[in-house]
């Protein structure tokens, strides 16, 4: 690095540090969320009600249209061939037989694919959506085992699949790094996440640990995981002149549109991406090679293309969560107060992915301690690019942290809940900012009471026939984020119907239903007078259905648009209205119109205001303020999780008998869909704890469990009745008083299960998943 | 070839390699039946043939000429949604909705199996005259239908309400429509 560049980097770093400090110490009123959202005061409106999903009738009749269900005139079907070597080049390529097969339109390889820029990797631009930064079928290079190397287009899927089998391809393989041990031996580097180094050093934690009265110091391992959404990745693509239309399954419509425009060298407004329904995402439904290949093939053939990845194809070209090897050490005084917390370790990435599994994130704000040492190091492997999967970092990081606390409590003879409460921080323990709202102790007390925690016995003490029974608990936590770019449009008509438009996504989280409730309540309208429009890149704003932040991002944009709407309505109302002379902050939505907040008799309906102004409709658009609130406050969702595990003393099989999640996530917007989000996260956590592991051949770099028969997600009989409850204490500093609920459920669940298994058996398994062979090897029974 | 799908006669020429699933989705335009894995591992493609549940991705369409095929689009009738469809909405038995058509068809086929007295892996008394439709029985018999969003509790609650031991208690009619019973 040159001296000039060094100086520039240093100046940039200094400027960022100064800005960060300024936000931390700014008066609350200057920060978004400094004044509580007025909606928090309403306790008897639509918000919080258990409203059934508005798209429910469509979904139960199979009438919700997914990406692979758009039919276009003259459509062709794609079939993708994947490389069988890990690294090297394509040496020979014979597509003649495939091209001659019945129904084949064309065969696309690097030789004839349209020229495109490489994929813009996530984070390289605020709108980049790519899982890696590799070129897509542009040269003879092979970068991972499973990379697309050819695509057949034919009139039917059967014809395309058959023709693909006729392609003859020869490779020149090169040496690749495919094992974790070899990658570590090649050297590791510090990890960076969202621009920040994954490193924290406060005090001399190693020295403090060495002299601590009590300590744990253990290594925890978590394997690769796959999202395994039931809908395979798919897109239906067409070029309409110079306009590219992609009916996609994505959690990032606008990011995807920008990224495709960038790759094809066209303007962003020449790409439209729709995604009205998504059959599960969990972090996987971003931009991968299939949308690009579909668009390229459609261009080459001048015909629309449907590209649906086979289930194997999903495992080949869509990465999952990477493996981790984590050291977690805690030093404590005799009274239980933590003196040192150490959380370090290694994860793996590809040379081209942008996502080190940030397993220390939850540790940064979890507990008070005198000293901290945290670091994520990265080793590189030649494999499909790893990516975000539900609670990236937290899902596996909390497994280490919350098991370590349980181990320490056991050694000290303290109840693990009391040990956690003893170390409850008063402010963010590593940054020093105040918490916006943190009620984890209340969540624990309420959960323990309902679960019957007091009946817990010492490890290995409870046996019912062949079954060893134990109780365990763990804390879950996930940060509050709000990504920049949120813009919303609100339109209201003389018929009193309002439509809110955002380029956001509904993958089953309940977004459309919850925000219909929010918008209806802000406007003072019944639910059936409100529509929320989403799932199309032509709508306003840049939204990502990720990071459990979409609702905050939509909420803040709607607040801004609503204020702009009120300003315009008051202007239109003029001097003949009961609202004459009122300021925007003095009025709110009530009974289909605007009313003075403290004098509701001063009211006029939207219809009346628009009619007098001779307007059929009023439509406004506004942007949310910059999301700096989580630099001013330490903002997180929390959970206290309780598990009853039964372990068969003969076979080592584990059954989860009961599970309770007690959540503190601010105000709940819809009690029914929120409960499903919590349960869904917990169930994915049960998979993480007990069954899920993407089997990876360390000799060849190939995923071996490339099917839903071999990647084991929880099935109905694996899932007990899961009880959920929540504090429902509004966060005064977030839109609607709500914090994220999508990822919190999976965090901590792995540890709650492992801790319950320990309590049942007296055996500690620190290597996920906790399968029967590991328990038998540990000598249960 | 002639197919009978949701009580409608359909004549179409097909490639003999075509699965029943692809016939439904790609040729007839009945996209309610979902393709999750195309290898019989997820259950998203479950349909009813003469009232029995099958995985349409593992079925060649030519085998089903002239047989009564019922898909999710055929569950509701003029009177409205099938009681199980209503119960799925009420109990939030889905999130993304992609496994839902398979869960619904599978549950209806499963209920008929229970009525016929077919035992499952968790059935305790194989000689009993009738099998109790406990939650465990329902969960075991639905385990071939994967859900990744984690709507399992809502799915079993809905099935329990319509076909389980508690059926009829929540105001739903426990009778199955004649065409699939």
Coordinates of N, CA and C in Angstrom, one line a residue, chain A residues 50-56 513 670 672-673, chain B residues 89-92:
Chain A
X50 N -54.1 -10.5 16.6 CA -53.8 -11.7 15.9 C -54.5 -11.9 14.6
X51 N -54.3 -10.9 13.7 CA -55.0 -10.9 12.4 C -54.4 -12.1 11.5
X52 N -55.3 -12.9 10.9 CA -54.9 -14.0 10.1 C -54.3 -13.3 8.8
X53 N -53.3 -14.1 8.2 CA -52.6 -13.6 7.0 C -53.6 -13.2 5.9
X54 N -53.3 -12.0 5.4 CA -54.2 -11.5 4.3 C -54.0 -12.4 3.0
X55 N -52.9 -13.0 2.9 CA -52.7 -13.8 1.7 C -53.0 -15.3 2.0
X56 N -53.6 -15.6 3.1 CA -54.0 -16.9 3.5 C -54.9 -17.6 2.5
X513 N -49.3 -8.5 6.1 CA -50.4 -8.4 7.0 C -50.1 -7.4 8.1
X670 N -48.2 -8.3 15.3 CA -49.3 -9.2 15.0 C -49.1 -10.4 15.8
X672 N -50.4 -13.3 16.0 CA -50.4 -14.6 15.3 C -49.2 -14.9 14.5
X673 N -48.9 -13.9 13.6 CA -47.8 -14.2 12.7 C -46.4 -14.1 13.4
Chain B
X89 N -55.7 -21.4 7.9 CA -55.6 -20.0 8.0 C -55.8 -19.6 9.5
X90 N -56.8 -20.2 10.1 CA -57.0 -19.8 11.5 C -55.8 -20.1 12.4
X91 N -55.2 -21.3 12.2 CA -54.1 -21.7 13.1 C -52.7 -21.3 12.6
X92 N -52.7 -20.4 11.5 CA -51.5 -20.0 10.9 C -50.6 -21.2 10.6

